[in-house]
Amino acid sequence: MSSDHEPEDSADATRTAAEKRLFEIRMKMNAGRKKNKELAEEEHMKASLPAGKAKKWSADVDGAAPKREVASVPKDKAYMLDTVVDAELKAKKSHKKEKQKAAFGWEVFNQDSLYNAYKKRLHALPTEKVPGSTSTKEYDELEYGKNDGTTEEGVDRMVAELAHRADVKKKFSRRRQHYDGEDVDYINNRNRVFNKKISRAFDKYTVEIRQNLERGTAL
């Protein structure tokens, strides 16, 4: 009697283990689906907020990233902890800095300055409208470049513009102004800059000694 029920008991045990395994898999899938939904709602909330509020809200919710997670990531790879919103904010900030960067010092001849100077020269040297075929049907590609004659007015205008540019270039100088009343303690411009740096660093210690040596009252 007992031998007849043994196959049925083993089948019930196998079926129960399979159902238990299937139940665990379904629970994991539900947990993953719920987590994905929460993250999607969080990203949507960050994207809908202004830049400053989104950053503050992200810091409040995430706690500015767990310290353990930050410590485990090298400094040069800290960007891996950024979300999509954080990366977008950093890119916008960097682009804004590049756009508003002042053109001074060694950047005097950057692209913006050269283009502005070009526009100024165009105002001083207007182009001359050459009459030609206005109709598309009458236009001939071989006609381009044949009318290369120049007028006296155009030549004079070009000479005046070149003379003006030469005059402006002559006035422009990157050399620092020299004052006649200033003591000359240098042999060239490089030495003058070096002496100024030395004075800023050591004058508070050596000015009295130097004055005594110059007056001849040094001990």
mmCIF file of C-alpha atoms in Angstrom:
data_model
loop_
_atom_site.group_PDB
_atom_site.id
_atom_site.type_symbol
_atom_site.label_atom_id
_atom_site.label_comp_id
_atom_site.label_asym_id
_atom_site.label_seq_id
_atom_site.Cartn_x
_atom_site.Cartn_y
_atom_site.Cartn_z
ATOM 1 C CA MET A 1 0.000 0.000 0.000
ATOM 2 C CA SER A 2 2.786 2.309 0.910
ATOM 3 C CA SER A 3 4.680 1.368 -2.261
ATOM 4 C CA ASP A 4 1.725 2.522 -4.376
ATOM 5 C CA HIS A 5 1.752 6.043 -2.839
ATOM 6 C CA GLU A 6 5.542 6.648 -3.095
ATOM 7 C CA PRO A 7 5.541 7.825 -6.787
ATOM 8 C CA GLU A 8 2.677 10.214 -6.094
ATOM 9 C CA ASP A 9 4.464 11.731 -3.050
ATOM 10 C CA SER A 10 7.694 12.268 -5.056
ATOM 11 C CA ALA A 11 5.735 13.913 -7.889
ATOM 12 C CA ASP A 12 4.016 16.259 -5.425
ATOM 13 C CA ALA A 13 7.390 17.169 -3.896
ATOM 14 C CA THR A 14 8.907 17.899 -7.339
ATOM 15 C CA ARG A 15 5.922 19.991 -8.359
ATOM 16 C CA THR A 16 6.075 21.989 -5.154
ATOM 17 C CA ALA A 17 9.784 22.792 -5.629
ATOM 18 C CA ALA A 18 9.146 23.924 -9.204
ATOM 19 C CA GLU A 19 6.275 26.125 -8.137
ATOM 20 C CA LYS A 20 8.405 27.577 -5.342
ATOM 21 C CA ARG A 21 11.194 28.365 -7.824
ATOM 22 C CA LEU A 22 8.720 29.944 -10.234
ATOM 23 C CA PHE A 23 7.282 32.054 -7.415
ATOM 24 C CA GLU A 24 10.760 33.360 -6.489
ATOM 25 C CA ILE A 25 11.485 34.274 -10.119
ATOM 26 C CA ARG A 26 8.197 36.155 -10.403
ATOM 27 C CA MET A 27 8.921 38.064 -7.185
ATOM 28 C CA LYS A 28 12.347 39.123 -8.493
ATOM 29 C CA MET A 29 10.799 40.261 -11.787
ATOM 30 C CA ASN A 30 8.171 42.293 -9.938
ATOM 31 C CA ALA A 31 10.844 43.892 -7.728
ATOM 32 C CA GLY A 32 12.954 44.809 -10.779
ATOM 33 C CA ARG A 33 9.920 46.230 -12.576
ATOM 34 C CA LYS A 34 9.019 48.338 -9.547
ATOM 35 C CA LYS A 35 12.604 49.650 -9.205
ATOM 36 C CA ASN A 36 12.753 50.575 -12.896
ATOM 37 C CA LYS A 37 9.463 52.454 -12.596
ATOM 38 C CA GLU A 38 10.717 54.396 -9.563
ATOM 39 C CA LEU A 39 13.953 55.371 -11.345
ATOM 40 C CA ALA A 40 12.042 56.451 -14.461
ATOM 41 C CA GLU A 41 9.709 58.633 -12.380
ATOM 42 C CA GLU A 42 12.714 60.127 -10.560
ATOM 43 C CA GLU A 43 14.505 61.009 -13.815
ATOM 44 C CA HIS A 44 11.295 62.548 -15.175
ATOM 45 C CA MET A 45 10.911 64.641 -12.017
ATOM 46 C CA LYS A 46 14.503 65.904 -12.265
ATOM 47 C CA ALA A 47 14.105 66.783 -15.940
ATOM 48 C CA SER A 48 10.926 68.792 -15.288
ATOM 49 C CA LEU A 49 12.545 70.959 -12.581
ATOM 50 C CA PRO A 50 14.736 74.062 -13.241
ATOM 51 C CA ALA A 51 18.497 73.601 -13.167
ATOM 52 C CA GLY A 52 19.125 74.857 -9.620
ATOM 53 C CA LYS A 53 16.128 73.116 -8.061
ATOM 54 C CA ALA A 54 16.932 69.875 -9.855
ATOM 55 C CA LYS A 55 20.446 69.886 -8.424
ATOM 56 C CA LYS A 56 19.205 70.627 -4.884
ATOM 57 C CA TRP A 57 16.455 68.025 -5.149
ATOM 58 C CA SER A 58 18.955 65.451 -6.392
ATOM 59 C CA ALA A 59 21.279 66.175 -3.450
ATOM 60 C CA ASP A 60 18.409 65.903 -0.964
ATOM 61 C CA VAL A 61 17.071 62.643 -2.380
ATOM 62 C CA ASP A 62 20.337 60.871 -3.122
ATOM 63 C CA GLY A 63 22.256 62.260 -0.149
ATOM 64 C CA ALA A 64 24.973 63.535 -2.518
ATOM 65 C CA ALA A 65 25.900 59.888 -3.300
ATOM 66 C CA PRO A 66 26.809 57.418 -0.530
ATOM 67 C CA LYS A 67 30.317 57.918 0.819
ATOM 68 C CA ARG A 68 31.136 54.256 0.411
ATOM 69 C CA GLU A 69 30.221 54.353 -3.275
ATOM 70 C CA VAL A 70 32.198 57.565 -3.868
ATOM 71 C CA ALA A 71 35.244 56.172 -2.081
ATOM 72 C CA SER A 72 35.235 53.070 -4.248
ATOM 73 C CA VAL A 73 35.434 55.100 -7.485
ATOM 74 C CA PRO A 74 38.740 56.743 -8.549
ATOM 75 C CA LYS A 75 38.801 60.529 -8.792
ATOM 76 C CA ASP A 76 39.388 60.539 -12.539
ATOM 77 C CA LYS A 77 36.291 58.350 -13.009
ATOM 78 C CA ALA A 78 33.909 60.223 -10.701
ATOM 79 C CA TYR A 79 31.781 61.105 -13.718
ATOM 80 C CA MET A 80 30.532 57.514 -13.682
ATOM 81 C CA LEU A 81 28.353 58.399 -10.673
ATOM 82 C CA ASP A 82 26.612 61.237 -12.529
ATOM 83 C CA THR A 83 23.078 60.799 -13.765
ATOM 84 C CA VAL A 84 21.888 61.952 -17.173
ATOM 85 C CA VAL A 85 20.563 65.194 -15.692
ATOM 86 C CA ASP A 86 23.852 65.907 -13.862
ATOM 87 C CA ALA A 87 25.883 65.325 -17.026
ATOM 88 C CA GLU A 88 23.587 67.629 -18.995
ATOM 89 C CA LEU A 89 23.889 70.383 -16.376
ATOM 90 C CA LYS A 90 27.694 70.113 -16.411
ATOM 91 C CA ALA A 91 27.768 70.297 -20.209
ATOM 92 C CA LYS A 92 25.541 73.402 -20.229
ATOM 93 C CA LYS A 93 27.688 75.079 -17.582
ATOM 94 C CA SER A 94 30.892 74.337 -19.474
ATOM 95 C CA HIS A 95 29.402 75.627 -22.728
ATOM 96 C CA LYS A 96 28.247 78.816 -20.996
ATOM 97 C CA LYS A 97 31.745 79.417 -19.597
ATOM 98 C CA GLU A 98 33.325 78.969 -23.016
ATOM 99 C CA LYS A 99 30.803 81.351 -24.557
ATOM 100 C CA GLN A 100 31.314 84.089 -21.958
ATOM 101 C CA LYS A 101 35.090 83.755 -21.744
ATOM 102 C CA ALA A 102 36.711 87.191 -21.962
ATOM 103 C CA ALA A 103 39.170 87.847 -24.773
ATOM 104 C CA PHE A 104 42.237 89.349 -23.141
ATOM 105 C CA GLY A 105 45.920 88.665 -22.717
ATOM 106 C CA TRP A 106 47.093 85.989 -25.118
ATOM 107 C CA GLU A 107 43.521 85.615 -26.403
ATOM 108 C CA VAL A 108 43.414 89.060 -28.012
ATOM 109 C CA PHE A 109 43.671 87.453 -31.444
ATOM 110 C CA ASN A 110 40.994 84.802 -30.973
ATOM 111 C CA GLN A 111 38.343 83.997 -33.577
ATOM 112 C CA ASP A 112 35.767 86.477 -32.248
ATOM 113 C CA SER A 113 38.220 89.389 -32.215
ATOM 114 C CA LEU A 114 39.461 88.611 -35.719
ATOM 115 C CA TYR A 115 35.898 88.411 -37.042
ATOM 116 C CA ASN A 116 34.931 91.729 -35.385
ATOM 117 C CA ALA A 117 38.000 93.412 -36.883
ATOM 118 C CA TYR A 118 37.059 91.983 -40.279
ATOM 119 C CA LYS A 119 33.554 93.457 -40.013
ATOM 120 C CA LYS A 120 35.015 96.862 -39.103
ATOM 121 C CA ARG A 121 37.240 96.751 -42.163
ATOM 122 C CA LEU A 122 34.238 95.912 -44.325
ATOM 123 C CA HIS A 123 32.474 99.049 -43.104
ATOM 124 C CA ALA A 124 35.537 101.143 -43.925
ATOM 125 C CA LEU A 125 35.998 99.417 -47.285
ATOM 126 C CA PRO A 126 32.560 98.855 -48.843
ATOM 127 C CA THR A 127 32.288 96.464 -51.735
ATOM 128 C CA GLU A 128 31.444 97.779 -55.172
ATOM 129 C CA LYS A 129 28.406 96.353 -56.908
ATOM 130 C CA VAL A 130 29.350 95.230 -60.401
ATOM 131 C CA PRO A 131 26.460 95.140 -62.857
ATOM 132 C CA GLY A 132 25.929 91.699 -64.318
ATOM 133 C CA SER A 133 23.323 89.315 -65.633
ATOM 134 C CA THR A 134 20.450 89.203 -63.158
ATOM 135 C CA SER A 135 18.444 86.605 -64.993
ATOM 136 C CA THR A 136 19.252 82.948 -64.419
ATOM 137 C CA LYS A 137 18.675 82.112 -68.058
ATOM 138 C CA GLU A 138 21.188 84.745 -69.209
ATOM 139 C CA TYR A 139 23.830 83.719 -66.661
ATOM 140 C CA ASP A 140 26.999 82.265 -68.129
ATOM 141 C CA GLU A 141 29.555 80.528 -65.897
ATOM 142 C CA LEU A 142 32.361 81.406 -68.293
ATOM 143 C CA GLU A 143 31.645 85.097 -67.724
ATOM 144 C CA TYR A 144 32.988 84.926 -64.172
ATOM 145 C CA GLY A 145 36.421 86.556 -63.769
ATOM 146 C CA LYS A 146 36.508 88.330 -67.116
ATOM 147 C CA ASN A 147 35.533 91.740 -65.787
ATOM 148 C CA ASP A 148 38.726 92.298 -63.804
ATOM 149 C CA GLY A 149 39.094 96.027 -64.428
ATOM 150 C CA THR A 150 39.674 98.343 -61.456
ATOM 151 C CA THR A 151 38.718 101.971 -61.043
ATOM 152 C CA GLU A 152 40.840 104.772 -59.640
ATOM 153 C CA GLU A 153 38.335 105.259 -56.821
ATOM 154 C CA GLY A 154 38.636 101.620 -55.810
ATOM 155 C CA VAL A 155 42.443 101.777 -55.772
ATOM 156 C CA ASP A 156 42.414 104.968 -53.695
ATOM 157 C CA ARG A 157 39.947 103.435 -51.279
ATOM 158 C CA MET A 158 42.128 100.348 -50.856
ATOM 159 C CA VAL A 159 45.285 102.431 -50.324
ATOM 160 C CA ALA A 160 43.546 104.543 -47.694
ATOM 161 C CA GLU A 161 42.314 101.441 -45.887
ATOM 162 C CA LEU A 162 45.784 99.837 -45.884
ATOM 163 C CA ALA A 163 47.336 103.065 -44.600
ATOM 164 C CA HIS A 164 44.772 103.206 -41.811
ATOM 165 C CA ARG A 165 45.501 99.593 -40.818
ATOM 166 C CA ALA A 166 49.248 100.285 -40.789
ATOM 167 C CA ASP A 167 48.703 103.341 -38.567
ATOM 168 C CA VAL A 168 46.576 101.350 -36.114
ATOM 169 C CA LYS A 169 49.129 98.536 -36.059
ATOM 170 C CA LYS A 170 51.931 101.011 -35.362
ATOM 171 C CA LYS A 171 50.090 102.385 -32.324
ATOM 172 C CA PHE A 172 49.339 98.932 -30.927
ATOM 173 C CA SER A 173 52.093 97.569 -28.721
ATOM 174 C CA ARG A 174 52.194 94.895 -26.058
ATOM 175 C CA ARG A 175 55.241 96.440 -24.402
ATOM 176 C CA ARG A 176 54.596 97.997 -20.996
ATOM 177 C CA GLN A 177 54.860 101.751 -20.660
ATOM 178 C CA HIS A 178 58.092 103.100 -19.198
ATOM 179 C CA TYR A 179 57.969 106.065 -16.837
ATOM 180 C CA ASP A 180 60.847 108.528 -17.030
ATOM 181 C CA GLY A 181 60.988 109.046 -13.253
ATOM 182 C CA GLU A 182 61.327 105.337 -12.548
ATOM 183 C CA ASP A 183 64.683 103.933 -11.441
ATOM 184 C CA VAL A 184 66.353 101.825 -14.109
ATOM 185 C CA ASP A 185 67.663 98.702 -12.389
ATOM 186 C CA TYR A 186 67.360 96.333 -15.328
ATOM 187 C CA ILE A 187 69.153 95.614 -18.587
ATOM 188 C CA ASN A 188 66.178 94.445 -20.657
ATOM 189 C CA ASN A 189 62.453 93.844 -20.385
ATOM 190 C CA ARG A 190 62.854 90.268 -19.150
ATOM 191 C CA ASN A 191 65.212 91.388 -16.406
ATOM 192 C CA ARG A 192 62.782 94.171 -15.421
ATOM 193 C CA VAL A 193 59.966 91.671 -14.884
ATOM 194 C CA PHE A 194 62.286 89.381 -12.915
ATOM 195 C CA ASN A 195 63.393 92.250 -10.660
ATOM 196 C CA LYS A 196 59.780 93.154 -9.925
ATOM 197 C CA LYS A 197 59.029 89.594 -8.872
ATOM 198 C CA ILE A 198 62.098 89.556 -6.618
ATOM 199 C CA SER A 199 61.058 92.879 -5.079
ATOM 200 C CA ARG A 200 57.570 91.645 -4.284
ATOM 201 C CA ALA A 201 58.972 88.589 -2.534
ATOM 202 C CA PHE A 202 61.997 89.974 -0.642
ATOM 203 C CA ASP A 203 61.686 93.774 -0.309
ATOM 204 C CA LYS A 204 60.159 93.488 3.155
ATOM 205 C CA TYR A 205 63.404 91.816 4.285
ATOM 206 C CA THR A 206 66.086 93.565 2.217
ATOM 207 C CA VAL A 207 64.916 97.149 1.650
ATOM 208 C CA GLU A 208 66.629 98.479 4.794
ATOM 209 C CA ILE A 209 69.880 96.634 4.029
ATOM 210 C CA ARG A 210 69.896 97.986 0.472
ATOM 211 C CA GLN A 211 69.293 101.561 1.669
ATOM 212 C CA ASN A 212 72.167 101.318 4.145
ATOM 213 C CA LEU A 213 74.480 100.022 1.426
ATOM 214 C CA GLU A 214 73.480 102.869 -0.889
ATOM 215 C CA ARG A 215 74.053 105.494 1.820
ATOM 216 C CA GLY A 216 77.275 103.869 2.991
ATOM 217 C CA THR A 217 76.006 103.467 6.534
ATOM 218 C CA ALA A 218 75.946 99.685 6.566
ATOM 219 C CA LEU A 219 77.601 98.058 9.567
#
